[in-house]
Structures are given as C-alpha cells and as structure tokens.
Coordinates of C-alpha atoms in Angstrom, one line a residue:
V74 CA -32.5 0.1 -16.3
H75 CA -29.6 0.0 -14.2
T76 CA -28.1 -3.5 -13.5
V77 CA -27.0 -3.7 -9.8
A78 CA -25.9 -7.7 -9.6
R79 CA -24.9 -10.0 -12.4
V80 CA -24.4 -14.2 -12.2
R81 CA -21.3 -15.8 -13.4
E82 CA -22.5 -18.1 -14.5
A83 CA -18.4 -19.7 -15.5
G84 CA -19.1 -20.6 -11.5
Y85 CA -22.0 -23.3 -12.1
Q86 CA -23.5 -24.9 -14.6
P87 CA -27.2 -23.3 -15.7
G88 CA -28.0 -25.7 -18.5
S89 CA -30.9 -24.5 -21.1
S90 CA -32.0 -21.3 -18.7
A91 CA -27.6 -19.6 -19.6
N92 CA -28.1 -16.1 -20.7
G93 CA -24.1 -16.2 -21.5
W94 CA -21.3 -13.8 -20.0
D95 CA -24.5 -10.9 -19.4
H96 CA -26.5 -11.8 -16.8
P97 CA -28.7 -9.2 -15.0
V98 CA -30.6 -10.8 -11.9
S99 CA -31.1 -7.2 -10.2
W100 CA -31.5 -4.0 -11.8
C101 CA -33.2 -0.3 -10.9
R102 CA -34.5 2.4 -12.4
D103 CA -35.9 5.6 -11.8
Y104 CA -39.9 6.0 -13.4
D105 CA -42.4 8.5 -13.6
G106 CA -41.3 9.7 -10.9
G107 CA -41.5 6.8 -8.4
R108 CA -38.1 4.8 -7.9
S109 CA -38.6 0.6 -9.3
F110 CA -36.0 -2.2 -7.6
Y111 CA -36.2 -5.5 -9.2
T112 CA -33.6 -8.3 -7.6
G113 CA -34.1 -12.4 -8.6
M114 CA -32.2 -13.5 -5.8
G115 CA -34.0 -14.5 -1.9
G116 CA -36.2 -17.7 -3.9
T117 CA -34.6 -19.6 -0.7
V118 CA -35.6 -19.2 3.4
S119 CA -31.8 -19.4 3.3
S120 CA -30.9 -16.4 1.7
Y121 CA -32.2 -14.1 4.3
D122 CA -29.2 -15.3 6.4
E123 CA -26.4 -14.4 3.8
T124 CA -25.0 -10.7 5.1
D125 CA -24.5 -9.7 1.0
F126 CA -28.4 -10.3 0.2
R127 CA -29.6 -8.5 3.2
A128 CA -27.5 -5.5 2.6
H129 CA -28.3 -6.1 -0.9
L130 CA -32.5 -5.7 -0.2
R131 CA -31.6 -2.7 2.6
G132 CA -30.0 -0.6 0.3
A133 CA -33.3 -1.0 -2.3
L134 CA -35.4 -0.2 0.4
L135 CA -33.6 2.6 1.7
W136 CA -33.3 3.6 -1.9
T137 CA -37.9 2.9 -3.0
T138 CA -39.1 4.7 0.2
R139 CA -36.9 8.1 -0.3
V140 CA -34.5 7.2 2.9
S141 CA -31.4 7.0 1.1
Q142 CA -30.0 8.5 -2.3
A143 CA -28.9 5.8 -5.5
D144 CA -27.6 6.3 -8.7
C145 CA -29.7 3.5 -11.0
K146 CA -29.3 5.6 -14.3
A147 CA -25.5 5.4 -14.2
T148 CA -25.3 2.4 -17.2
I149 CA -29.1 3.7 -19.2
T150 CA -27.5 4.5 -22.2
G151 CA -29.9 6.8 -23.9
N152 CA -28.0 9.0 -20.8
Y153 CA -24.6 9.3 -22.6
K154 CA -25.0 11.9 -25.8
A155 CA -22.1 11.2 -28.1
E156 CA -21.2 14.6 -30.1
R157 CA -18.7 15.3 -33.5
L158 CA -16.5 18.3 -32.2
T159 CA -14.5 19.0 -35.3
Q160 CA -16.0 18.8 -39.0
A161 CA -14.1 17.5 -42.1
N162 CA -11.2 18.9 -43.6
Q163 CA -11.4 22.0 -46.7
P164 CA -10.3 20.3 -49.8
G165 CA -6.4 20.0 -49.7
R166 CA -5.7 21.0 -45.9
N167 CA -5.6 19.9 -42.4
D168 CA -7.3 22.5 -40.8
Q169 CA -9.1 20.6 -38.7
I170 CA -7.7 17.2 -37.9
G171 CA -4.4 14.4 -39.7
E172 CA -4.6 11.9 -39.8
P173 CA -5.0 11.0 -35.7
H174 CA -2.6 9.3 -33.6
G175 CA -3.3 11.2 -29.5
L176 CA -4.4 13.3 -27.8
V177 CA -4.6 14.6 -24.6
T178 CA -7.0 17.0 -22.3
A179 CA -5.5 19.9 -20.5
P180 CA -6.3 21.0 -16.8
D181 CA -8.2 23.9 -18.5
G182 CA -10.0 22.0 -20.9
R183 CA -8.6 21.9 -24.2
V184 CA -7.7 18.9 -25.8
L185 CA -4.6 18.6 -27.8
Y186 CA -4.0 16.1 -30.7
I187 CA -2.0 14.8 -33.1
G188 CA -1.5 13.8 -37.2
R189 CA 0.8 11.1 -37.9
G190 CA 1.7 12.1 -41.1
G191 CA -0.7 10.7 -43.8
A192 CA -1.5 14.1 -46.1
D193 CA -5.4 14.3 -47.9
S194 CA -5.2 11.8 -50.4
S195 CA -5.3 14.5 -52.6
Q196 CA -1.6 14.7 -51.8
P197 CA 1.5 13.2 -53.6
V198 CA 3.5 10.5 -51.6
V199 CA 6.4 9.7 -52.3
T200 CA 7.8 5.9 -52.0
D201 CA 10.8 5.9 -54.5
W202 CA 14.5 5.3 -52.0
N203 CA 16.4 7.3 -54.9
N204 CA 13.8 10.1 -54.4
P205 CA 15.2 12.8 -50.8
E206 CA 11.7 13.3 -50.9
I207 CA 10.6 10.1 -50.1
G208 CA 8.2 9.4 -47.4
K209 CA 8.0 13.1 -46.1
G210 CA 5.3 14.0 -44.4
K211 CA 3.5 16.4 -42.0
G212 CA 3.2 15.6 -38.3
E213 CA 0.4 18.1 -37.1
I214 CA -0.8 19.2 -33.3
H215 CA -4.3 20.5 -33.4
V216 CA -5.7 22.3 -30.1
Y217 CA -9.6 22.5 -29.5
D218 CA -11.3 25.0 -27.8
P219 CA -14.2 24.0 -25.5
Q220 CA -15.1 27.7 -24.5
T221 CA -14.8 28.9 -28.6
K222 CA -16.0 25.3 -30.3
K223 CA -12.6 26.6 -32.3
V224 CA -9.3 24.6 -33.6
T225 CA -6.3 25.8 -34.5
L226 CA -3.8 23.9 -35.9
A227 CA -0.4 24.8 -33.6
G228 CA 1.9 23.4 -35.7
A229 CA 3.5 21.0 -37.7
L230 CA 7.0 18.7 -37.8
T231 CA 8.3 17.4 -40.3
V232 CA 8.5 14.0 -40.5
F233 CA 9.1 10.6 -41.9
G234 CA 5.5 9.1 -42.4
N235 CA 3.9 9.6 -45.1
K236 CA 4.4 6.5 -47.8
G237 CA 1.0 5.9 -48.3
G238 CA -0.5 1.5 -47.7
G239 CA 0.7 -1.4 -49.2
D240 CA 2.9 -4.1 -47.8
E241 CA 5.6 -4.3 -45.8
L242 CA 7.9 -3.2 -47.6
I243 CA 5.9 -0.2 -49.1
K244 CA 3.8 0.9 -46.1
V245 CA 5.5 2.8 -43.2
E246 CA 3.7 3.5 -39.6
E247 CA 6.3 6.2 -38.3
G248 CA 5.9 9.8 -37.9
L249 CA 4.4 11.6 -35.4
L250 CA 3.3 9.1 -33.0
G251 CA 2.7 10.1 -29.2
I252 CA 1.7 14.1 -27.2
E253 CA 1.7 14.4 -23.6
L254 CA 2.0 18.0 -21.4
D255 CA 4.2 18.3 -19.2
P256 CA 2.3 18.2 -15.4
R257 CA 3.1 22.3 -14.7
F258 CA 1.8 22.9 -18.4
E259 CA -0.3 25.8 -17.3
E260 CA 2.3 27.5 -16.1
N261 CA 5.1 26.1 -18.3
G262 CA 3.0 25.5 -21.6
W263 CA 5.6 22.2 -22.6
V264 CA 4.5 19.7 -24.8
Y265 CA 6.5 16.3 -25.2
L266 CA 5.8 14.7 -28.7
H267 CA 7.4 10.7 -29.7
Y268 CA 8.1 12.1 -33.4
T269 CA 10.2 10.4 -36.5
P270 CA 11.8 13.9 -38.0
H271 CA 12.4 13.6 -41.4
S272 CA 15.9 15.2 -41.2
Q273 CA 17.6 12.3 -39.3
L274 CA 16.8 9.4 -42.4
N275 CA 19.6 7.9 -44.0
R276 CA 18.0 7.0 -47.5
D277 CA 21.6 4.5 -47.9
T278 CA 21.2 2.1 -45.4
R279 CA 17.6 2.7 -44.2
M280 CA 17.9 3.7 -40.7
A281 CA 16.0 6.1 -39.0
E282 CA 15.9 8.6 -35.6
R283 CA 13.0 7.8 -33.2
R284 CA 13.3 10.9 -30.9
V285 CA 10.8 12.4 -27.7
S286 CA 11.2 15.9 -27.3
R287 CA 9.1 19.2 -25.2
F288 CA 8.3 22.3 -27.2
T289 CA 6.5 25.1 -26.0
L290 CA 3.1 26.1 -26.6
D291 CA 1.6 29.8 -27.0
L292 CA -0.9 29.4 -24.2
A293 CA -2.7 32.3 -26.0
T294 CA -2.5 31.7 -29.0
N295 CA -2.1 28.0 -29.7
K296 CA 1.1 28.1 -31.3
L297 CA 3.7 25.4 -31.3
D298 CA 7.0 27.7 -31.1
L299 CA 8.9 24.7 -33.2
G300 CA 12.8 26.6 -32.8
S301 CA 12.4 25.6 -28.7
E302 CA 12.4 21.8 -29.1
K303 CA 15.0 20.3 -26.5
V304 CA 15.8 16.3 -27.4
L305 CA 15.2 14.4 -24.2
L306 CA 15.6 10.9 -25.5
K307 CA 16.5 9.2 -29.7
W308 CA 17.6 6.2 -30.6
P309 CA 17.7 4.2 -34.3
V310 CA 14.9 2.4 -36.1
Q311 CA 15.9 1.0 -38.8
V312 CA 12.5 1.9 -42.3
H313 CA 13.4 -0.2 -44.8
S314 CA 9.9 -2.5 -43.6
C315 CA 6.8 -1.7 -41.5
C316 CA 5.9 -1.7 -38.8
H317 CA 4.9 -1.2 -35.2
S318 CA 6.1 2.0 -33.8
G319 CA 4.6 2.4 -30.7
G320 CA 3.7 5.8 -29.8
G321 CA 1.5 6.3 -26.6
M322 CA 3.1 8.6 -23.6
T323 CA 1.9 9.3 -19.7
W324 CA 2.6 10.7 -16.0
D325 CA 3.0 9.1 -13.1
S326 CA 2.1 10.9 -10.0
K327 CA 6.1 11.2 -9.4
G328 CA 6.7 13.5 -12.8
N329 CA 8.0 9.5 -14.8
L330 CA 7.4 9.7 -18.5
Y331 CA 6.6 7.0 -19.6
I332 CA 7.1 5.9 -23.5
A333 CA 5.2 3.4 -25.5
T334 CA 8.1 1.7 -28.6
G335 CA 7.1 -0.7 -31.0
D336 CA 9.3 -3.4 -32.2
N337 CA 10.3 -2.5 -35.4
N338 CA 9.2 -5.5 -36.5
S339 CA 8.2 -6.8 -40.0
S340 CA 5.0 -9.2 -39.2
R341 CA 6.1 -10.6 -42.6
F342 CA 8.4 -13.6 -42.6
S343 CA 6.7 -15.6 -39.7
D344 CA 3.2 -17.0 -41.0
G345 CA 2.1 -14.8 -38.1
Y346 CA 3.2 -15.8 -35.2
S347 CA 6.7 -15.1 -33.4
G348 CA 8.5 -12.6 -34.8
N349 CA 11.9 -14.4 -34.8
N350 CA 12.9 -15.4 -37.6
P351 CA 17.2 -13.8 -38.2
E352 CA 16.3 -12.9 -41.9
P353 CA 16.2 -11.1 -43.9
N354 CA 17.7 -7.9 -43.1
Y355 CA 19.4 -5.2 -44.7
K356 CA 22.9 -3.7 -44.9
G357 CA 23.3 -6.1 -41.1
V358 CA 20.2 -5.4 -40.0
S359 CA 17.2 -7.8 -39.5
F360 CA 13.8 -6.2 -39.6
A361 CA 11.6 -9.9 -39.0
D362 CA 13.6 -10.7 -35.2
A363 CA 11.7 -9.3 -33.1
R364 CA 14.5 -10.9 -30.7
R365 CA 16.9 -7.8 -32.3
T366 CA 14.2 -5.2 -30.1
A367 CA 11.6 -6.3 -27.7
G368 CA 13.6 -9.4 -26.7
N369 CA 16.7 -7.4 -26.0
T370 CA 18.1 -5.9 -22.8
N371 CA 20.3 -3.5 -24.9
N372 CA 17.6 -1.9 -27.1
L373 CA 14.6 0.3 -26.7
N374 CA 12.2 -0.9 -29.1
G375 CA 9.5 -3.2 -27.9
K376 CA 9.7 -1.6 -24.5
I377 CA 7.6 0.7 -22.7
L378 CA 10.4 3.2 -21.0
R379 CA 11.0 4.8 -18.2
I380 CA 12.5 8.2 -17.3
H381 CA 12.1 11.4 -15.0
P382 CA 12.8 14.6 -17.2
E383 CA 14.3 17.8 -16.1
P384 CA 13.9 21.3 -16.5
D385 CA 17.4 21.7 -18.4
G386 CA 15.4 19.4 -21.5
T387 CA 17.8 16.4 -19.9
Y388 CA 16.6 13.6 -18.1
T389 CA 16.8 10.6 -15.2
L390 CA 16.8 7.3 -14.1
P391 CA 14.5 7.0 -11.5
S392 CA 14.8 3.8 -9.1
G393 CA 13.4 0.6 -9.7
N394 CA 13.1 0.3 -13.4
L395 CA 13.9 -3.5 -14.7
F396 CA 17.7 -2.1 -15.7
T397 CA 19.9 -0.2 -14.0
G398 CA 21.8 0.4 -17.3
Q399 CA 25.0 -0.8 -15.3
E400 CA 24.7 -4.6 -15.8
T401 CA 27.2 -6.8 -17.9
D402 CA 27.8 -9.8 -19.5
E403 CA 31.3 -11.0 -20.5
G404 CA 32.6 -7.7 -19.9
G405 CA 30.5 -4.8 -22.0
G406 CA 27.1 -3.1 -21.4
K407 CA 24.0 -5.2 -21.9
T408 CA 21.2 -2.7 -21.1
R409 CA 19.5 0.4 -21.0
G410 CA 18.2 2.1 -17.9
E411 CA 14.9 3.4 -19.2
I412 CA 13.8 0.3 -19.7
Y413 CA 10.6 -0.2 -17.6
V414 CA 8.9 -3.1 -19.5
M415 CA 10.5 -5.5 -22.3
G416 CA 8.5 -7.9 -24.4
V417 CA 5.6 -5.2 -26.1
R418 CA 4.6 -5.3 -29.7
N419 CA 3.3 -2.8 -30.1
P420 CA 1.7 -0.7 -27.1
A421 CA -0.3 2.3 -29.4
R422 CA -1.9 3.4 -25.6
I423 CA -0.4 3.6 -22.6
F424 CA -2.2 4.8 -19.0
V425 CA -1.0 5.6 -15.2
D426 CA -3.8 6.1 -13.0
K427 CA -2.2 8.3 -10.7
Q428 CA -4.2 7.8 -8.0
T429 CA -2.1 4.6 -7.6
D430 CA 0.4 4.3 -10.1
T431 CA -0.5 2.1 -11.8
L432 CA 0.0 1.5 -15.7
Y433 CA -1.7 0.0 -17.8
A434 CA -1.1 -0.4 -21.2
G435 CA -2.6 -2.8 -24.6
W436 CA -0.9 -4.0 -27.6
V437 CA -1.4 -5.3 -31.0
G438 CA -0.2 -9.0 -31.5
P439 CA 1.4 -11.0 -34.5
D440 CA -0.9 -12.4 -37.5
A441 CA -2.2 -15.3 -37.4
G442 CA -5.4 -15.8 -37.6
A443 CA -5.5 -20.1 -35.6
P444 CA -3.2 -22.1 -33.0
S445 CA 0.1 -23.9 -34.0
T446 CA 0.5 -27.0 -32.8
T447 CA 3.9 -26.7 -34.7
W448 CA 4.6 -22.7 -34.3
G449 CA 2.3 -21.5 -30.8
P450 CA -0.6 -19.6 -30.2
A451 CA -2.8 -17.9 -32.5
K452 CA -2.4 -13.7 -32.4
Y453 CA -3.1 -12.4 -29.3
D454 CA -4.3 -8.6 -28.9
T455 CA -3.1 -7.9 -25.2
F456 CA -4.2 -5.6 -23.0
A457 CA -2.4 -5.9 -19.0
V458 CA -2.0 -3.7 -15.4
I459 CA 1.9 -3.7 -14.6
T460 CA 2.0 -2.9 -11.4
K461 CA 5.9 -3.4 -11.0
A462 CA 8.9 -3.2 -13.8
S463 CA 8.8 -6.7 -16.5
N464 CA 8.8 -8.7 -19.2
R465 CA 5.9 -9.5 -20.9
G466 CA 7.4 -11.9 -23.1
W467 CA 7.4 -11.1 -26.9
P468 CA 8.2 -12.6 -29.1
Y469 CA 8.9 -15.2 -26.5
C470 CA 5.5 -16.5 -25.0
M471 CA 2.0 -14.1 -24.8
G472 CA -1.1 -14.8 -22.9
N473 CA -0.9 -16.1 -20.2
K474 CA 3.1 -17.8 -20.4
Q475 CA 1.9 -19.6 -23.6
P476 CA 5.5 -20.1 -25.6
Y477 CA 6.6 -20.0 -28.8
R478 CA 9.0 -22.2 -31.0
D479 CA 12.1 -21.3 -31.7
R480 CA 13.5 -21.5 -35.5
N481 CA 17.2 -20.1 -34.9
L482 CA 19.1 -20.9 -37.8
P483 CA 20.8 -22.2 -39.5
D484 CA 17.2 -22.6 -41.3
P485 CA 14.3 -20.5 -40.1
S486 CA 11.3 -22.7 -41.9
K487 CA 12.5 -25.4 -39.4
P488 CA 10.9 -26.0 -35.2
L489 CA 13.7 -26.1 -32.8
G490 CA 12.7 -26.4 -29.3
W491 CA 10.0 -24.4 -27.5
Y492 CA 10.8 -20.9 -25.3
D493 CA 10.9 -21.3 -21.4
C494 CA 9.0 -18.3 -20.6
N495 CA 9.7 -18.8 -16.6
A496 CA 13.4 -18.6 -18.3
P497 CA 14.2 -17.2 -21.8
K498 CA 16.8 -17.2 -23.5
N499 CA 18.2 -14.8 -26.0
E500 CA 19.8 -16.5 -28.7
S501 CA 19.3 -14.8 -31.8
P502 CA 22.2 -13.1 -33.7
N503 CA 21.1 -10.0 -33.7
N504 CA 20.9 -10.0 -30.1
D505 CA 23.8 -7.4 -28.5
G506 CA 22.0 -7.5 -24.8
L507 CA 21.5 -9.9 -22.2
V508 CA 21.1 -14.1 -23.1
N509 CA 19.3 -14.5 -20.0
L510 CA 16.0 -12.6 -19.6
P511 CA 13.9 -11.8 -16.6
P512 CA 10.9 -14.0 -16.4
V513 CA 7.5 -13.6 -18.2
T514 CA 5.0 -12.0 -16.9
G515 CA 1.1 -12.9 -17.2
N516 CA -1.2 -10.6 -18.8
N517 CA -4.3 -9.7 -17.7
I518 CA -5.9 -9.4 -21.4
W519 CA -5.7 -11.5 -24.3
Y520 CA -7.8 -12.3 -27.1
S521 CA -8.3 -14.0 -30.5
P522 CA -10.6 -15.2 -33.9
Q523 CA -12.0 -17.5 -31.2
G524 CA -12.2 -15.8 -28.3
G525 CA -11.3 -14.2 -25.4
A526 CA -8.3 -15.6 -23.1
P527 CA -8.1 -18.5 -24.8
D528 CA -6.2 -21.4 -23.2
F529 CA -4.8 -25.0 -23.9
P530 CA -4.4 -28.5 -21.4
R531 CA -0.4 -28.6 -21.0
D532 CA 2.1 -31.3 -21.3
A533 CA 4.4 -31.6 -18.3
N534 CA 6.9 -29.4 -19.7
G535 CA 4.1 -26.7 -19.6
V536 CA 3.3 -26.5 -23.3
P537 CA -0.1 -25.7 -24.6
S538 CA -1.1 -28.9 -27.2
Y539 CA -2.6 -25.6 -28.8
K540 CA -5.0 -28.1 -30.4
Q541 CA -7.9 -25.3 -31.5
E542 CA -11.0 -28.6 -29.8
E543 CA -9.5 -28.6 -26.6
A544 CA -9.4 -24.2 -25.7
T545 CA -11.2 -23.2 -23.2
Y546 CA -12.2 -19.1 -22.7
G547 CA -11.4 -17.4 -19.5
L548 CA -13.5 -14.3 -21.0
P549 CA -16.2 -14.9 -22.9
W550 CA -17.4 -11.7 -23.3
L551 CA -14.0 -11.0 -25.4
K552 CA -14.1 -11.9 -29.4
G553 CA -11.5 -11.0 -32.0
G554 CA -11.0 -11.2 -35.6
G555 CA -9.1 -8.5 -37.4
Q556 CA -8.0 -6.5 -34.0
A557 CA -6.0 -4.1 -33.0
A558 CA -5.9 -3.6 -28.8
M559 CA -6.8 0.1 -28.6
N560 CA -6.2 0.9 -23.8
G561 CA -7.9 2.8 -22.8
P562 CA -8.2 4.7 -19.6
V563 CA -9.0 4.5 -16.0
Y564 CA -12.1 7.2 -15.0
R565 CA -12.1 8.7 -11.7
Y566 CA -14.5 10.4 -10.6
D567 CA -14.1 14.1 -9.5
A568 CA -16.9 14.8 -6.5
A569 CA -15.3 18.5 -6.3
S570 CA -16.7 18.8 -10.1
G571 CA -19.3 20.9 -11.0
S572 CA -19.4 19.7 -14.4
G573 CA -23.1 19.1 -15.5
T574 CA -21.9 16.2 -17.9
K575 CA -19.3 13.9 -16.4
W576 CA -19.5 11.0 -16.3
P577 CA -21.0 9.3 -12.8
A578 CA -19.1 7.7 -9.6
Y579 CA -20.5 3.8 -11.1
W580 CA -17.6 4.3 -13.1
D581 CA -14.5 4.9 -10.6
G582 CA -11.9 2.9 -10.8
K583 CA -12.8 0.8 -14.4
W584 CA -10.4 0.1 -16.5
F585 CA -11.4 1.2 -20.2
V586 CA -10.1 -1.1 -23.0
G587 CA -11.3 -1.5 -26.7
D588 CA -9.9 -2.2 -30.2
F589 CA -9.5 0.0 -33.0
Y590 CA -12.2 -2.2 -34.6
D591 CA -15.8 -1.9 -33.6
A592 CA -17.3 -5.5 -34.4
D593 CA -16.9 -8.0 -32.8
Q594 CA -13.8 -6.4 -31.1
P595 CA -14.2 -5.1 -27.2
R596 CA -15.2 -1.9 -26.3
N597 CA -15.2 -2.7 -22.3
A598 CA -14.9 -1.3 -18.8
V599 CA -13.5 -3.9 -17.0
L600 CA -12.1 -4.3 -12.9
T601 CA -9.4 -6.2 -11.9
D602 CA -9.0 -7.9 -8.6
P603 CA -5.7 -6.0 -6.5
K604 CA -4.5 -8.8 -5.4
T605 CA -4.0 -10.2 -8.5
Q606 CA -4.0 -8.1 -11.5
G607 CA -0.2 -7.8 -11.0
D608 CA 0.0 -11.3 -11.9
G609 CA -1.9 -11.4 -14.7
G610 CA -5.0 -12.4 -13.2
L611 CA -8.2 -12.3 -15.4
P612 CA -10.7 -9.1 -14.6
V613 CA -13.3 -9.9 -12.8
H614 CA -16.1 -7.5 -14.4
S615 CA -16.3 -6.5 -17.6
E616 CA -19.6 -4.2 -18.9
S617 CA -20.3 -3.3 -22.6
L618 CA -19.6 0.5 -23.6
K619 CA -20.6 0.0 -27.1
K620 CA -23.9 1.4 -26.7
I621 CA -22.6 4.4 -25.0
V622 CA -19.1 5.0 -27.0
P623 CA -21.3 4.6 -30.4
I624 CA -20.4 1.6 -32.7
G625 CA -21.0 2.1 -36.6
N626 CA -19.7 4.0 -39.4
D627 CA -21.9 7.1 -38.6
G628 CA -20.5 6.5 -35.1
I629 CA -16.6 5.8 -33.8
K630 CA -16.2 3.2 -35.9
N631 CA -12.4 2.7 -35.8
L632 CA -11.1 3.8 -32.2
M633 CA -7.7 5.4 -32.3
D634 CA -7.7 7.0 -28.8
W635 CA -9.8 8.5 -25.8
K636 CA -9.8 10.2 -22.8
F637 CA -11.3 12.1 -19.9
G638 CA -11.1 15.6 -19.5
P639 CA -11.2 17.3 -17.3
D640 CA -14.6 17.7 -17.5
G641 CA -15.5 13.9 -16.9
A642 CA -16.8 13.3 -20.4
L643 CA -15.1 11.1 -22.4
Y644 CA -13.1 12.7 -25.4
V645 CA -12.3 9.7 -28.7
L646 CA -10.5 10.3 -31.6
D647 CA -11.8 8.2 -34.8
Y648 CA -9.1 7.6 -37.0
G649 CA -11.5 7.7 -40.5
R650 CA -12.4 4.3 -42.5
G651 CA -8.6 4.8 -45.0
F652 CA -5.3 3.8 -44.0
F653 CA -2.4 6.6 -44.5
T654 CA -4.5 9.1 -44.7
S655 CA -7.1 11.7 -42.9
D656 CA -11.0 11.2 -44.6
A657 CA -14.5 12.9 -43.6
K658 CA -14.5 10.3 -41.1
S659 CA -11.9 11.2 -38.9
A660 CA -12.8 13.8 -36.2
L661 CA -12.5 14.3 -32.3
W662 CA -15.8 13.9 -30.6
R663 CA -16.7 14.0 -26.6
V664 CA -19.1 11.6 -25.2
T665 CA -20.8 13.7 -21.9
Y666 CA -23.6 12.1 -19.2
T667 CA -27.2 14.0 -19.7
G668 CA -28.8 11.5 -16.8
G669 CA -28.3 14.3 -13.8
G670 CA -27.5 13.8 -10.8
P671 CA -28.6 11.0 -7.4
T672 CA -32.0 10.6 -6.8
P673 CA -34.2 10.9 -5.1
A674 CA -34.2 15.0 -5.3
A675 CA -32.1 16.6 -1.4
D676 CA -35.6 18.5 -1.1
Q677 CA -37.6 15.0 -1.6
L678 CA -35.7 12.4 0.8
A679 CA -38.1 11.1 3.2
R680 CA -38.2 13.6 7.1
G681 CA -35.4 12.3 8.7
A682 CA -33.3 10.9 6.0
Q683 CA -29.6 11.5 6.4

C-alpha cells in the first residue's frame, strides 16, 4: 500500500498502542482494477468540522469514484527496480570501475564516475617514504553510456592516494576526490576534477597539493584530454597522517562552483572527541589540530568553498561568501574569500537544489562512541540545509550547538573551559587566521551510536550535561554505530519528461540522506520546514528508502554517492567490500520506477470529470 498520512507520536502519549516513529493512519492502493482507500481518522463527530480532514476525505472519494486521478503507487517498494550497470573488472585492470568515489550525470544521460586511487588488490602498494613512488596511484574517470550500455575509461590522473590501509600514519584518503561537469558541458565538454597530483608531493615535509582543475572531454569518443588542464585553485595539505579529504563539488543556478574540503586532520590524538590537540606535528605542521584547518579563517581545509569559474580557467569570488578575503587582524590578512562554509570535518558529498539555490551537505564526525562529561558529545555524523554563509562548528561545537572542551597547551590531556558556540575563539598556536570566529549555526540532522539528534539538559551557561541517561532523541528514525554520512540529492520531478523510469512526483522536493553503511544507519528521504531549515530546524518528515535502494551484501551495501539523472532514475555508486581498493562488488547501479502513471487512466475517468 501507499501511505498517505502518518501519526506523529512525539506529540502525545501513545501508551501501549504506540507504533513508533513510523505510524501510518491512512493509506491507499490500486487493486484488481479498482481503488481502495483506508483512513483511521474520523472517529469523532468533531473530526468532520476540521477543514483538513474534510479535504482529505474528499480527495479519497474523488479518486475512488474515478472523478480525479491520483498516484497510490509511489512508495510501494515492488514498483522500483535496482539494476547493476557495470560488470566486475577484468583481472588486474580497472576497465569498468576504479575505487568508487563520486559520480555526476550529464544532460544526455551519460554517467561519469571516478576512482579515488586505490588499485586492484593484486597491484603493489608503496608505503615507504624513502621510495619516490610512495602512494602513487591512478585516479580513473569512467563514462557509462546508457544508449550502448558500455563503459569507457576516459582517462586516469597520477595521484597521491594509494597507500592501502593501516593506522592513521600509514593510510591516506587523498587522490581523485570529486567530479563536476560545466553548466555548458554539452557545448564545451568541460569536466572539473578535484584531486591530489602525485607530482606535487614533497616527501621531506610530507606536504602535498590539492587542486581543482578543468579538463576537456571529447564528447564523441568519451576520452579526456589530460593535456587540456587548467588549474583553477590549489592549496597545501599535510599527508604525513591521514585523514579527511572531503571531495564533493556542485553548482548553483548562478554558475558558482561549490567545493567540499576535509579538515586534513588526524582522528587519533583526541580520543575521538574534538580534533583540537595542538600536538604532535611533523616539521612544524600539526596533524591533530582541526583549529589549524576547519576552525581557521585563513585555511581552505575543512570548508565548503564557493567560486565562480571563468572561461579562461580563472575564477572570481561571488558576493555573499563568509569572508571577503580583505579582513585583517593586527594588521595582516587573516581570511580567504573563497570560504562559504567553515567548521566542517569531512564533507564528502554536497548538493545544490537549483530550484532554490539551497545547499545541502553531510559530513562525517569524530570517533567517540559515547558522550563524555569531561570532553563533550559522542561522534555526530551530520547533515545540514545551508541557506547562507556560516560556521557549522567543528572542532568547537557539533549537533545543535553542543560544545566541546578546550584542551590547549601546555598539557593537551588536561581539560580547560567549554567552547562558546555563540562566540568561538581560535586560540590554537596553529592558527594563522582570525581569533574571533563567526557564531556557530546549528545543524538539522545529527546522529550518534545512541540515536538520532541526541540532546541533553543544559546548565546556566548552556553546557549540556552529556550524561547518557539524560539524553533525549529528536529524530527517532535515526541510529548510528559505525557511521559515515553520505549526503544525497533533492529530487525534482519533471512533468515534461517522457521518461518511463522517472521517480514519481511524490518524491518531489524530498532530500535524500544516507550513510556509507547499511545496518541501522540512515537511508531516508526527508522534508524540512523552509521557515526553520536554515537555522538548524529538525526535519518534519522522513521515510526509509532501504527497500527501494536495496541494502545487503548483494545490494547497494556501501553507499558512496547517489544522484538523479535526466531520465529521473537514481544512479548509485556502491564502494565495494574492501577499503582503499576496488573489488567485485564495486559497481554503478540504477534504481528506476516501474509503477506507471496516476490512476485511473484518462479514458477510465468518470464522465464529465476534470
């Protein structure tokens, strides 16, 4: 059946008859040529005085009596088909797919997807810093053509990003991290790639260069001209220690390109709480202090950048970013004008709904499995609706402005005061930006191993108790554990499209949020309130997608990226079952709708119906 209405049990005491967060009360379906509509409402005389209920009932009568059409099939999971599009690679070759890391769909239906840099597991991995080949990998760009159903290896960049697994001082998350197509791709073939070139690696200082470059794809052959590179933007990253490279990119309707960057910071030295340990460092560069990066107004890491690419391969800065780049503190330049959002930890996936130019983002939190009354909240993976330039808090605050404890020098193992989310200060010895930071904006979705949107009683200074037994959970449909947030798209239904596989209008305007893992973690379509979403308002509705975007070892188990194509179908990358490699489960999938249009058919409408 298709659920029409649910009861929000959080608004009353349901007692022993509670259903939980998913409590249907009205539903409908097409059956054997007829139409069935059920509602559990209307049990009191006063119900029929309610305008909303009468409209609800009227709609049911009009549809069941064939006076009007409606779609009562949109959420029936049997009306969706998940199909694997790519085959397993030939032995020793990444001919079909690399280590999956991102996808984008072209206006003509082609799907371009990238491999980060991990090789087939049979290939050698160099981890010795004395070897000039250390970490050398291939960041591949593949093209899937829906007309021929064939895959073309468009090209491969030589990247730093192939050191395999291990601890924080061995593994690496750099490589080919993001892909986007120019708004005029059909005319110019321009492809934007976010990557870490191996050629710029400094093995002595263990620093590398991250860049966003523009390349040209031959639209007739699906081959990338590697000699066409125009470097738009570049900045330094430390690679002595893993992690957090970010990578996603997206456009708004005004031709601005958004670039997500990770905080370039280790998780290992703060017990999984705030990444704010000033020590250790390597040759003067701290790799355990996200105040050096995400909390630094003069650093491009741990940010969502916004630039306006120009035809000559340069870029300009749009108005409305968080800083102009001209701010000074004690006489020196202290900001970067490219920064649109600061205070994000590892934003792998971002998306702009071009109908509203609203930015949607998700990022992975730290590793603490439970809250601490000494240090602060547990790991919160996060999703946010971003309507203006803002500071999202990391490494000072997470969730709905829940602060961490400072652990500054001389002894990082000793706590100092709690951070002030409304007036955070960057007092790290590794900070070369402003000391006084923009106030933190609360986020819309956060989840921990204990549940969705945990919150705690707060003292007179606004500091939560962080006592697990005192927690309340604002989003009961969410749970974490092993977790890695993967933001998805906002679906927009195209009524003019003749596609027979497009998702129905029911999903229009819904925001897809997911997690790399598929156990208790989210894979949901949510709705937010436009009046509160920009200030961290909780979603007003959610429904699971796990039976539509199938989970399990033979389904899409490890969600790496998902986007809708021009055909209205959902394209999904499954990372595979290993790490820092591609394997037989690494694949591009497509999820299509097979339920057909609204019913009854036009020729079955009652005589005289509109």
